Tab-separated table of C-alpha atoms in Angstrom:
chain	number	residue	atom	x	y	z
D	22	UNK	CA	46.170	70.706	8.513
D	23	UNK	CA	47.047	70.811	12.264
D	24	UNK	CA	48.258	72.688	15.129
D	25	UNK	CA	52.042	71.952	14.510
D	26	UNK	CA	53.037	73.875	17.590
D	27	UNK	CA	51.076	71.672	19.790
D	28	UNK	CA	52.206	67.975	17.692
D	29	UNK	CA	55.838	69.627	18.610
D	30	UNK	CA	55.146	69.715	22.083
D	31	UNK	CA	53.318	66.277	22.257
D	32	UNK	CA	56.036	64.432	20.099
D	33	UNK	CA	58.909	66.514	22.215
D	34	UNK	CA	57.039	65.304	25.601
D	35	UNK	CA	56.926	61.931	24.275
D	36	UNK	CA	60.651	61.816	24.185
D	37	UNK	CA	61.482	63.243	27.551
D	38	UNK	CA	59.211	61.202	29.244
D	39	UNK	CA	61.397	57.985	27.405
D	40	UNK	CA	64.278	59.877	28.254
D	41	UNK	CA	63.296	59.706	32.239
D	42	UNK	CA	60.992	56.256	32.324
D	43	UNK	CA	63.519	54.450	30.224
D	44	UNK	CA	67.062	53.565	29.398
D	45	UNK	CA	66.977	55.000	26.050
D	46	UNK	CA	69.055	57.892	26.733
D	47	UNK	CA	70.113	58.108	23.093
D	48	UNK	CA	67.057	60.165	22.981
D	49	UNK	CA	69.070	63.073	23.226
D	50	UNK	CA	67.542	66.888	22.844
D	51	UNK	CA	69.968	67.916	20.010
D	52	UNK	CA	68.608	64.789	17.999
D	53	UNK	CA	64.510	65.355	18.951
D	54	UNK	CA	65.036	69.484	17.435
D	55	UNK	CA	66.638	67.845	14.750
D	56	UNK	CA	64.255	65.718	13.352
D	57	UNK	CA	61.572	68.360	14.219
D	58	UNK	CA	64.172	70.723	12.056
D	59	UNK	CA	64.140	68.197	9.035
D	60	UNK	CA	60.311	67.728	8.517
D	61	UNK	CA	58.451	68.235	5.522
D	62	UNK	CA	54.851	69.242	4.433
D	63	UNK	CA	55.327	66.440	1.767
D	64	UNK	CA	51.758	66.254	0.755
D	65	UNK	CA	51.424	70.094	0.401
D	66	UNK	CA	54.251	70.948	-1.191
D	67	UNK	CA	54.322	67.864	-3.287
D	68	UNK	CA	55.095	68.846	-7.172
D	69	UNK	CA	51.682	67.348	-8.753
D	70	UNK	CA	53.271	67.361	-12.239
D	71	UNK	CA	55.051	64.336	-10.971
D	72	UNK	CA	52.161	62.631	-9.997
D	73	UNK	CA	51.248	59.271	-11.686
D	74	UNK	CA	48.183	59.005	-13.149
D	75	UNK	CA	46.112	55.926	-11.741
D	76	UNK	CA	42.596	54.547	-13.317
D	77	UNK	CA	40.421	54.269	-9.884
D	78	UNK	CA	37.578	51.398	-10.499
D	79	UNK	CA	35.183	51.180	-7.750
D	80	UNK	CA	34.156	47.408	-6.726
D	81	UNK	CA	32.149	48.085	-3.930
D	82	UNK	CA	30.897	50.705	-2.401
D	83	UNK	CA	29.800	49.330	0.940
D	84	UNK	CA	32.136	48.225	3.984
D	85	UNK	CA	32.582	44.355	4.277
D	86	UNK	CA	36.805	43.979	5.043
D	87	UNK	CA	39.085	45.958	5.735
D	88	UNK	CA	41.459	43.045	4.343
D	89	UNK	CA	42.111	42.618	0.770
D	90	UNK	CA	44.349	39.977	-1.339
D	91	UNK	CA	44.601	39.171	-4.859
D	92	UNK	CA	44.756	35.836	-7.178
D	93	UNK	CA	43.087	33.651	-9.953
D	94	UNK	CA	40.714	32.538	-8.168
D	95	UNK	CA	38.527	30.933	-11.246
D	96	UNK	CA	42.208	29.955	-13.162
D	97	UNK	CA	41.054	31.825	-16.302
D	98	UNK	CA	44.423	33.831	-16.646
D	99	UNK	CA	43.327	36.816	-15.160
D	100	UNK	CA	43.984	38.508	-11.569
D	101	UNK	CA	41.179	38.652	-8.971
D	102	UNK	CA	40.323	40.784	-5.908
D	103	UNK	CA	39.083	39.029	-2.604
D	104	UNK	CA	38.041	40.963	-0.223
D	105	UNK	CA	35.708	39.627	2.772
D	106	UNK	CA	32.785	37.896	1.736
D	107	UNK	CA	33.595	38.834	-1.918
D	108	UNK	CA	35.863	38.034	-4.966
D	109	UNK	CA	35.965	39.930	-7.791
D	110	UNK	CA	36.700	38.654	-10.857
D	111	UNK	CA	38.424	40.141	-13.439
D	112	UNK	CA	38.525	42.496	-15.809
D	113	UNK	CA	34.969	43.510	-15.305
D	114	UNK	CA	34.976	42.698	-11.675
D	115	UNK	CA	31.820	40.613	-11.140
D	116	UNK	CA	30.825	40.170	-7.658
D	117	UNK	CA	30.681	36.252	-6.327
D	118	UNK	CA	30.877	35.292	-3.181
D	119	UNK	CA	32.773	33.812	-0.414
D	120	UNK	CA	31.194	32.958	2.626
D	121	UNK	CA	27.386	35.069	3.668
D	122	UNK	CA	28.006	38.905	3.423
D	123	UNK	CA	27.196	41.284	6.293
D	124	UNK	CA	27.348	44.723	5.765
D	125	UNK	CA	29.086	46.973	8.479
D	126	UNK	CA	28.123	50.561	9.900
D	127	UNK	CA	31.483	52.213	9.370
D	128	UNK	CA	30.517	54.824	12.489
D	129	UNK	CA	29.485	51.971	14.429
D	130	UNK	CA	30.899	48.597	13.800
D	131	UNK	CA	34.397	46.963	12.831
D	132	UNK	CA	34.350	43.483	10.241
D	133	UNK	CA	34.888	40.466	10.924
D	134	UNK	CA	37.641	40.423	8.017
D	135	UNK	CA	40.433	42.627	8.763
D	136	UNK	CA	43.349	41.750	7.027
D	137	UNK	CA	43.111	39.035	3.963
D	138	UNK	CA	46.326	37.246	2.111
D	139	UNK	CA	46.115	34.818	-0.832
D	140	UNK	CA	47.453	31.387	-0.504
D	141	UNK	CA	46.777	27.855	-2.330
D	142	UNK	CA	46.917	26.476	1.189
D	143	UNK	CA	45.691	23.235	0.266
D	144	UNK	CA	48.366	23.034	-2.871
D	145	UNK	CA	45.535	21.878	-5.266
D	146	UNK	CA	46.041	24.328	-7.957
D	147	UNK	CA	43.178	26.539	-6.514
D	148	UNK	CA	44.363	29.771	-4.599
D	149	UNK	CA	42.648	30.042	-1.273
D	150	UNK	CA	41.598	33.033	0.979
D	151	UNK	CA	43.213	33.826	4.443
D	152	UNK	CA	40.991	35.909	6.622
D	153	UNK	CA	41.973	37.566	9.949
D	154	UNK	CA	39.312	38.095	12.227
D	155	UNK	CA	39.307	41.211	14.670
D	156	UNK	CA	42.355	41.468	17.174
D	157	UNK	CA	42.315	38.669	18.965
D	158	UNK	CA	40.403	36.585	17.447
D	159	UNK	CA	40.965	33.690	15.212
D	160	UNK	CA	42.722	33.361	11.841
D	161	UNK	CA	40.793	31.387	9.069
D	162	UNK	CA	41.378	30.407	5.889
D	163	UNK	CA	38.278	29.607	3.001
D	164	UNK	CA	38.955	26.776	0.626
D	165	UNK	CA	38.935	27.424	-2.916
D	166	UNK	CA	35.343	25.300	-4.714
D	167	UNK	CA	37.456	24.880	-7.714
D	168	UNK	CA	34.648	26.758	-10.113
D	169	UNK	CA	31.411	25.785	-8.020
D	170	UNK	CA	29.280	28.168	-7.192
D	171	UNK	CA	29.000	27.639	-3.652
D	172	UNK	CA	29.975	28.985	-0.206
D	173	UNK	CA	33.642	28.710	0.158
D	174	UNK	CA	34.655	25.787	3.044
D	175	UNK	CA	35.848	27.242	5.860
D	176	UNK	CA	38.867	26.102	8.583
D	177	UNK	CA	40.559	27.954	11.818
D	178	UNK	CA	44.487	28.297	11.438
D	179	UNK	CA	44.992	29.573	14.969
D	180	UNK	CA	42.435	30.687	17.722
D	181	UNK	CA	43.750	33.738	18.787
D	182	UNK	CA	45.936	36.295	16.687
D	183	UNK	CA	47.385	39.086	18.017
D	184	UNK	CA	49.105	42.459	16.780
D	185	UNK	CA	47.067	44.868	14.837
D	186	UNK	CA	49.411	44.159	11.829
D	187	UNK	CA	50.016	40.464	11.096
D	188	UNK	CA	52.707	39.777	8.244
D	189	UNK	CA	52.572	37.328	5.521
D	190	UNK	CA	55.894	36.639	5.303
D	191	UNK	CA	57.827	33.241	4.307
D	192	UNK	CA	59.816	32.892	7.493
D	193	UNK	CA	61.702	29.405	7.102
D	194	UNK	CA	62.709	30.227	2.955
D	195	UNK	CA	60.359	27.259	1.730
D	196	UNK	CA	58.860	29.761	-0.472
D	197	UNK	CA	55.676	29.446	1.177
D	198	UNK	CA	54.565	32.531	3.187
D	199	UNK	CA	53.486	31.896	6.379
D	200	UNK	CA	51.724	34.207	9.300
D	201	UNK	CA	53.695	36.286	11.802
D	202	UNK	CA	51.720	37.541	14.662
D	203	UNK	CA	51.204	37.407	18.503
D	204	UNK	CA	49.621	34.700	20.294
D	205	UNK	CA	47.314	36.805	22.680
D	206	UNK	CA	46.024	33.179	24.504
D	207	UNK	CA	50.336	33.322	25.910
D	208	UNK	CA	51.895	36.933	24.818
D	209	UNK	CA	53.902	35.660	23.474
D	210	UNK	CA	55.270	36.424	19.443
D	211	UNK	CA	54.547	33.444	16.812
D	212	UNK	CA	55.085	32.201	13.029
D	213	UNK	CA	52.521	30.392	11.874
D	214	UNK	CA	53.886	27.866	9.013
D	215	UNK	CA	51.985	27.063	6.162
D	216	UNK	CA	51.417	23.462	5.034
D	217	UNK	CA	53.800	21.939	2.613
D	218	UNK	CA	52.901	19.058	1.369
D	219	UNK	CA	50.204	18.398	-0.892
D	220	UNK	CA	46.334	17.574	0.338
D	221	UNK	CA	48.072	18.799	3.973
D	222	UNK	CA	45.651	21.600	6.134
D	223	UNK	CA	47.437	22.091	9.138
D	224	UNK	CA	49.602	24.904	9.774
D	225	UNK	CA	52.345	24.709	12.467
D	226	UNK	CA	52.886	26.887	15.291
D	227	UNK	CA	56.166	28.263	16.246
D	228	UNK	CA	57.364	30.451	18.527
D	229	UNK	CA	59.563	33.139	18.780
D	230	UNK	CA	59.671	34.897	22.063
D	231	UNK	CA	58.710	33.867	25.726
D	232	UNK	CA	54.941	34.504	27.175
D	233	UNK	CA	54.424	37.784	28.424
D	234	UNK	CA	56.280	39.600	26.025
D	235	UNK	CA	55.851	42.877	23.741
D	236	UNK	CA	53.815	43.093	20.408
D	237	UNK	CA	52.305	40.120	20.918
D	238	UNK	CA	48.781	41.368	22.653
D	239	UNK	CA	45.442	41.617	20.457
D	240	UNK	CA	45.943	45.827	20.047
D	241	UNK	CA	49.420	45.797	19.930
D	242	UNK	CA	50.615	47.660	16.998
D	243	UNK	CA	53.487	47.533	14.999
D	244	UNK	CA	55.324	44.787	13.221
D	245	UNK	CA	57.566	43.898	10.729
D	246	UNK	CA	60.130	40.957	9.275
D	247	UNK	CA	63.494	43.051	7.779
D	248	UNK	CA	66.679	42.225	8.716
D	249	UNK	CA	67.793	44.312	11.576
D	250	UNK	CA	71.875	43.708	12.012
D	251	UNK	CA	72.449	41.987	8.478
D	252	UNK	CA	73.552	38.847	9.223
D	253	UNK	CA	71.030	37.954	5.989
D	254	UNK	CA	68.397	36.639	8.198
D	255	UNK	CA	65.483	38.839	8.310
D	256	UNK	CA	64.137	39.511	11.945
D	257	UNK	CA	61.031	40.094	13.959
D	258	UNK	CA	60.716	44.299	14.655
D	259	UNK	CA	58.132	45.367	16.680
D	260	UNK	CA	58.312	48.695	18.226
D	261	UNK	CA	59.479	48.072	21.554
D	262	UNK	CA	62.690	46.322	19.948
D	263	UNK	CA	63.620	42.902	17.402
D	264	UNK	CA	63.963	39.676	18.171
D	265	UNK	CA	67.234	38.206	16.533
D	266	UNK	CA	66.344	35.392	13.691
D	267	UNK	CA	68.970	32.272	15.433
D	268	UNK	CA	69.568	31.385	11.367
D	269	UNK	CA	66.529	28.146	12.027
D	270	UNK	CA	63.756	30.153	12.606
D	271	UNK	CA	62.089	26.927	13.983
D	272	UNK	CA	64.124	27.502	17.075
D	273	UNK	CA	62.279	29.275	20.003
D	274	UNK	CA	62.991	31.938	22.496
D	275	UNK	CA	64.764	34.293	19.939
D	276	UNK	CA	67.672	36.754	21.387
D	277	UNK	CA	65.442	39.866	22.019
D	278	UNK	CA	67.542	43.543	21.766
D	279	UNK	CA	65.392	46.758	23.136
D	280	UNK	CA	65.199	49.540	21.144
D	281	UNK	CA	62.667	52.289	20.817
D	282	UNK	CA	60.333	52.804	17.446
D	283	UNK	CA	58.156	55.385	18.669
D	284	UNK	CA	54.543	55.396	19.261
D	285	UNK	CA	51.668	52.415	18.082
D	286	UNK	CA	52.239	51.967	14.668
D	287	UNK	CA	51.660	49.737	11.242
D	288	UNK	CA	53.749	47.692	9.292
D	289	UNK	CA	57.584	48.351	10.207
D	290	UNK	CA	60.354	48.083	7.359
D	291	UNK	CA	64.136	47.900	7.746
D	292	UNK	CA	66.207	49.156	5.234
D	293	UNK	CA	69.502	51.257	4.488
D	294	UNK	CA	68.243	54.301	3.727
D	295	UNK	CA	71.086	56.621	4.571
D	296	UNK	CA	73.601	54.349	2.696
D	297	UNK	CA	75.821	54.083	6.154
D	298	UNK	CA	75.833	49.871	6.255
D	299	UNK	CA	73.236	50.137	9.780
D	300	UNK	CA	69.895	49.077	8.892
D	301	UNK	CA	67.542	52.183	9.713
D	302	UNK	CA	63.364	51.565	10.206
D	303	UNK	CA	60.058	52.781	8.453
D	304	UNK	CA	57.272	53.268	9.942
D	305	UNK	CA	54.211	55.047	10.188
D	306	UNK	CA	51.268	56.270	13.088
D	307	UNK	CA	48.587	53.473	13.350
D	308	UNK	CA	46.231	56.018	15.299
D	309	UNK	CA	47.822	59.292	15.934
D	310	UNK	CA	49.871	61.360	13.253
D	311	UNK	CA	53.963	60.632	11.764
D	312	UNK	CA	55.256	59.380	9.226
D	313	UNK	CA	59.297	58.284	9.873
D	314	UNK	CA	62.252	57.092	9.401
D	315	UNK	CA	64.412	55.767	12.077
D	316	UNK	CA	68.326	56.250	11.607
D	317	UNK	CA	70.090	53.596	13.333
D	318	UNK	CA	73.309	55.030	15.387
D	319	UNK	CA	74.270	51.109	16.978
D	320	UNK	CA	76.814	49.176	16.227
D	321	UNK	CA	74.835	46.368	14.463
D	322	UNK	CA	73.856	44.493	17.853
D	323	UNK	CA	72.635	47.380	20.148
D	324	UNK	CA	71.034	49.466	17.858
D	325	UNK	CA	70.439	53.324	18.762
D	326	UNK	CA	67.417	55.196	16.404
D	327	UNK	CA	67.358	58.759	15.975
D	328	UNK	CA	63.774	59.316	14.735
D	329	UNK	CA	63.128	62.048	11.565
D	330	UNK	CA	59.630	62.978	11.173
D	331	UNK	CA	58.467	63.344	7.522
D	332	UNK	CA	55.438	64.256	7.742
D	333	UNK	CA	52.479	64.887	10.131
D	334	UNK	CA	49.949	66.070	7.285
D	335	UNK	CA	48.082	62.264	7.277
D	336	UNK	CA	46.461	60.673	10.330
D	337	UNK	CA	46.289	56.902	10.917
D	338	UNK	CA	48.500	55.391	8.562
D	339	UNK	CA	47.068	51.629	9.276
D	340	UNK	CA	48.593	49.695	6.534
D	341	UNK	CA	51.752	50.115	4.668
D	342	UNK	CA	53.355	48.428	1.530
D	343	UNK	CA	56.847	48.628	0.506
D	344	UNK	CA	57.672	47.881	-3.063
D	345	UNK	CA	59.109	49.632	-6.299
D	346	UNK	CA	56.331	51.820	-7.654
D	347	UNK	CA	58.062	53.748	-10.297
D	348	UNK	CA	60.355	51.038	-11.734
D	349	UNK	CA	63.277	52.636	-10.883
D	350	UNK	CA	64.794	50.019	-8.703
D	351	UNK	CA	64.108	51.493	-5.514
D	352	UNK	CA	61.620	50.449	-2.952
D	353	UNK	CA	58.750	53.519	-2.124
D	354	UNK	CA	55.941	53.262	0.581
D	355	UNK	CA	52.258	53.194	-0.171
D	356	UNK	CA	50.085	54.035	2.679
D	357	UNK	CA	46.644	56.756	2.938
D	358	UNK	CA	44.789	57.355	6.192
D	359	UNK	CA	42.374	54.283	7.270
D	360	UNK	CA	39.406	55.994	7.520
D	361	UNK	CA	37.188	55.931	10.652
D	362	UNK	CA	39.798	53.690	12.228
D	363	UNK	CA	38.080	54.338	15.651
D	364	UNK	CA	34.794	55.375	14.357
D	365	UNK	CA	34.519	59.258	14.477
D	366	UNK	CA	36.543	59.420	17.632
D	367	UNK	CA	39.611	59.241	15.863
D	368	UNK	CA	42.217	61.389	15.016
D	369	UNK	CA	41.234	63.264	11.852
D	370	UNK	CA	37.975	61.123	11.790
D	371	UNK	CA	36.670	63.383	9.023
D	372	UNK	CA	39.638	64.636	7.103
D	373	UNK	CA	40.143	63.466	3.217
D	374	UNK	CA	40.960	59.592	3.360
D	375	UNK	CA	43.901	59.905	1.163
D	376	UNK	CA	45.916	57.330	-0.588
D	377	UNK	CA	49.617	57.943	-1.311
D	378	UNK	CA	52.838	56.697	-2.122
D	379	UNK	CA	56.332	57.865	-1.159
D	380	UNK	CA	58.895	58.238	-3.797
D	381	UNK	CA	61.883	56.704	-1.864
D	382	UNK	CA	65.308	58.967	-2.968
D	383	UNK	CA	68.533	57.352	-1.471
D	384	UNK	CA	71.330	59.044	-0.046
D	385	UNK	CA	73.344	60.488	3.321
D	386	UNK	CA	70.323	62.440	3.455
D	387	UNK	CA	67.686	60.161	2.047
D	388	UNK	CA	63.942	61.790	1.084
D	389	UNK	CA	60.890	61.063	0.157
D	390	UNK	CA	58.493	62.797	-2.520
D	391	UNK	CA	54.874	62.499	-1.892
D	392	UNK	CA	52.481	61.474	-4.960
D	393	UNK	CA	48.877	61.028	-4.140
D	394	UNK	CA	46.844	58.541	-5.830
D	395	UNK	CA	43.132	59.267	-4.880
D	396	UNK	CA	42.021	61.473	-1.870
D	397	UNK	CA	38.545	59.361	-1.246
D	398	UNK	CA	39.864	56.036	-0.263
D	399	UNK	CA	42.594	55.471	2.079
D	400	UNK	CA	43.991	52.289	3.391
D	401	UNK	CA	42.710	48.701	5.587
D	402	UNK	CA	44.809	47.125	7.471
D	403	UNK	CA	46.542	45.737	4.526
D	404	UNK	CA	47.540	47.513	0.903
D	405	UNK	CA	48.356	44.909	-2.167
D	406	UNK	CA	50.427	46.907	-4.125
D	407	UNK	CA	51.345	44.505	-7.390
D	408	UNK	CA	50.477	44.665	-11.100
D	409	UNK	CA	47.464	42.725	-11.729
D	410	UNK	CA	46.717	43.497	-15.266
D	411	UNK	CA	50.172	42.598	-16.661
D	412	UNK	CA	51.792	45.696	-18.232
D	413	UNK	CA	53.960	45.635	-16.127
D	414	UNK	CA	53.423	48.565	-13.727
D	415	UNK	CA	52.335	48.266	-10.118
D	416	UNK	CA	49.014	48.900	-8.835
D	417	UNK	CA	47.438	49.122	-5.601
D	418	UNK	CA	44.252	47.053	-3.739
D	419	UNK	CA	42.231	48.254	-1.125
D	420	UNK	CA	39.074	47.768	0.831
D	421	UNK	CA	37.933	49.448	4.147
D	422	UNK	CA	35.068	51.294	5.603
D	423	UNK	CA	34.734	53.426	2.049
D	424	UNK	CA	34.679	50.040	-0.061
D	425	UNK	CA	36.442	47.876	-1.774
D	426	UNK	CA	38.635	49.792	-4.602
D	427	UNK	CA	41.372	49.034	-7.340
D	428	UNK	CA	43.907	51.491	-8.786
D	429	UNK	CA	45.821	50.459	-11.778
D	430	UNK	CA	48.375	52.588	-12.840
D	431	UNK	CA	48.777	54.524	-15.873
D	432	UNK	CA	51.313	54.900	-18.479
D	433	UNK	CA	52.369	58.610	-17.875
């Protein structure tokens, strides 16, 4: 699918231009020809007999978010989509909507909804929709009309949000998920909390690094909320290093360690995967090509990462969800190329917008089998991957410049 001799040489240049620009001289050249060594043509050579079959169901056909979230929104038992200016309501997936609809130009425009989570904000038994503007711009959330057929209210959380790839995460353990992304107004990294208390609106800002700092900028990419030296508190990753959760996560200017996670990328995930007790990273190209895993070589508080590459076949990898597809007890990645992520300038503007997930097989030498799901979708900025028809398998949400789309899985 490309030139691999020239990705060799970019990735390889990358490196030795870290290597000379930076302190990271972990970088070293026996590591970089090793990971080039180890990769894969997952996609290619994936065996499609182990594929899983998934039912695709079309919702909409027309590009209005590239955010999508999930709930029962009309509290008759069954699992919605929301996606923009639209819910969907289940299981025949009538259209209703949120606020007034615009319709985007995928070659020419980006939404005004870019990433969407699900929340009863409000705590009155209704859930609620979260919508992220464009980088940089504000964070909203749209009030549930309890059954009303009427515009959903809306009210700003935060003016400015920054980082390409915001987390809904529940930072303090209140079991409330709250918003983790930069404060562009300051540069500086924030958790925004989500009310508590009942008939309460406000959410409260906190922050978690000093102005002028990494990640925290309205393009920024790559974030994530794993814990990175496990102590049990997950911390703040972005690729440029991790900021240290102090145990109160209410506590500001958070004990920042440098590290290096590669190029821009999407959601970062922390995890064992080599079974050696470090915590290694996941991640994937926002805009470019890769697909990774980081081994961590530190001693738990100055961590070293050797990158692998898995897998170069996909271009912009813009969203990524890590759960348990399978059921086997194992977390796998489910990620596709967001398609037209910079119009057709992109990289691999025009190739197949393909939707996969990543069988995740531990071990000293941990891999990952490639199963595609549909090959005329691709991701958002954000990828629900849950079971929303109750047999208990996972499926996956979507909605971007192709549509909004749902996938439920199929008994094989």
């Amino acid at each position: 699918m490309i030139n691999q001799v020239q990705s060799h040489r970019a990735w390889y240049n990358s490196k030795i231009k870290i290597m000379k620009n930076s302190s990271y001289l972990y970088f070293t050249l026996a590591a970089i020809f090793s990971s080039l060594s180890c990769e894969a043509q997952l996609m290619a050579d994936r065996d499609q007999s182990e594929d899983i079959p998934f039912k695709k169901t079309v919702l909409f056909s027309d590009f209005v978010s590239e955010g999508v979230a999930i709930g029962d929104v009309n509290r008759d038992g069954k699992i919605d989509v929301m996606a923009g200016p639209y819910w969907f309501e289940a299981p025949n997936w009538k259209m209703h909507e949120i606020y007034e609809p615009k319709l985007f130009v995928p070659e020419k425009e980006w939404s005004n909804s870019m990433l969407n989570f699900d929340l009863d904000v409000n705590q009155d038994g209704w859930v609620d929709l979260i919508r992220v503007d464009f980088p940089g711009k504000a964070v909203y959330w749209h009030e549930n009309p309890k059954g009303k057929v009427e515009h959903w209210k809306v009210h700003m959380i935060h003016e400015t949000v920054g980082n390409e790839s915001p987390n809904f995460v529940d930072i303090d353990g209140d079991g409330r998920k709250d918003i983790l992304c930069g404060d562009v107004a300051n540069k500086q990294m924030i958790w925004l909390k989500a009310p508590t208390n009942q008939g309460e609106v406000a959410w409260k800002k906190n922050t978690i690094s000093l102005p002028g700092t990494p990640g925290s900028e309205n393009f920024s990419h790559g974030l994530g909320y794993s814990d990175m030296n496990g102590d049990g508190n997950p911390d703040v990753i972005i690729r440029e290093g991790w900021w240290e959760n102090p145990g109160d996560p209410t506590q500001p200017d958070w004990t920042w360690h440098t590290s290096n996670l590669g190029e821009p990328q999407s959601h970062l995930y922390a995890f064992d995967f080599n079974q050696d007790g470090a915590m290694d990273v996941f991640g994937a190209s926002a805009h470019e090509r890769g697909i990774w895993w980081y081994e961590n070589k530190g001693d738990g508080s100055n961590q070293e990462f050797i990158p692998h590459l898995l897998t170069e076949e996909m271009s912009e990898t813009h969203a990524v969800a890590f759960e348990d597809m399978n059921g086997d007890g194992q977390k796998d990645f489910v990620t596709g190329k967001r398609f037209y992520a910079h119009m057709r300038d992109g990289t691999g503007a025009l190739e197949p917008a393909y939707l996969y997930w990543f069988e995740f097989v531990p071990g000293k030498s941990p891999i990952w089998k490639a199963h595609q799901i549909d090959d005329d979708s691709g991701v958002g900025l954000n990828v629900v991957a849950e079971d929303i028809n109750g047999d208990g398998l996972r499926d996956v949400v979507i909605a971007n410049k192709k549509g909004v789309f749902v996938f439920e899985q199929q008994k094989k």
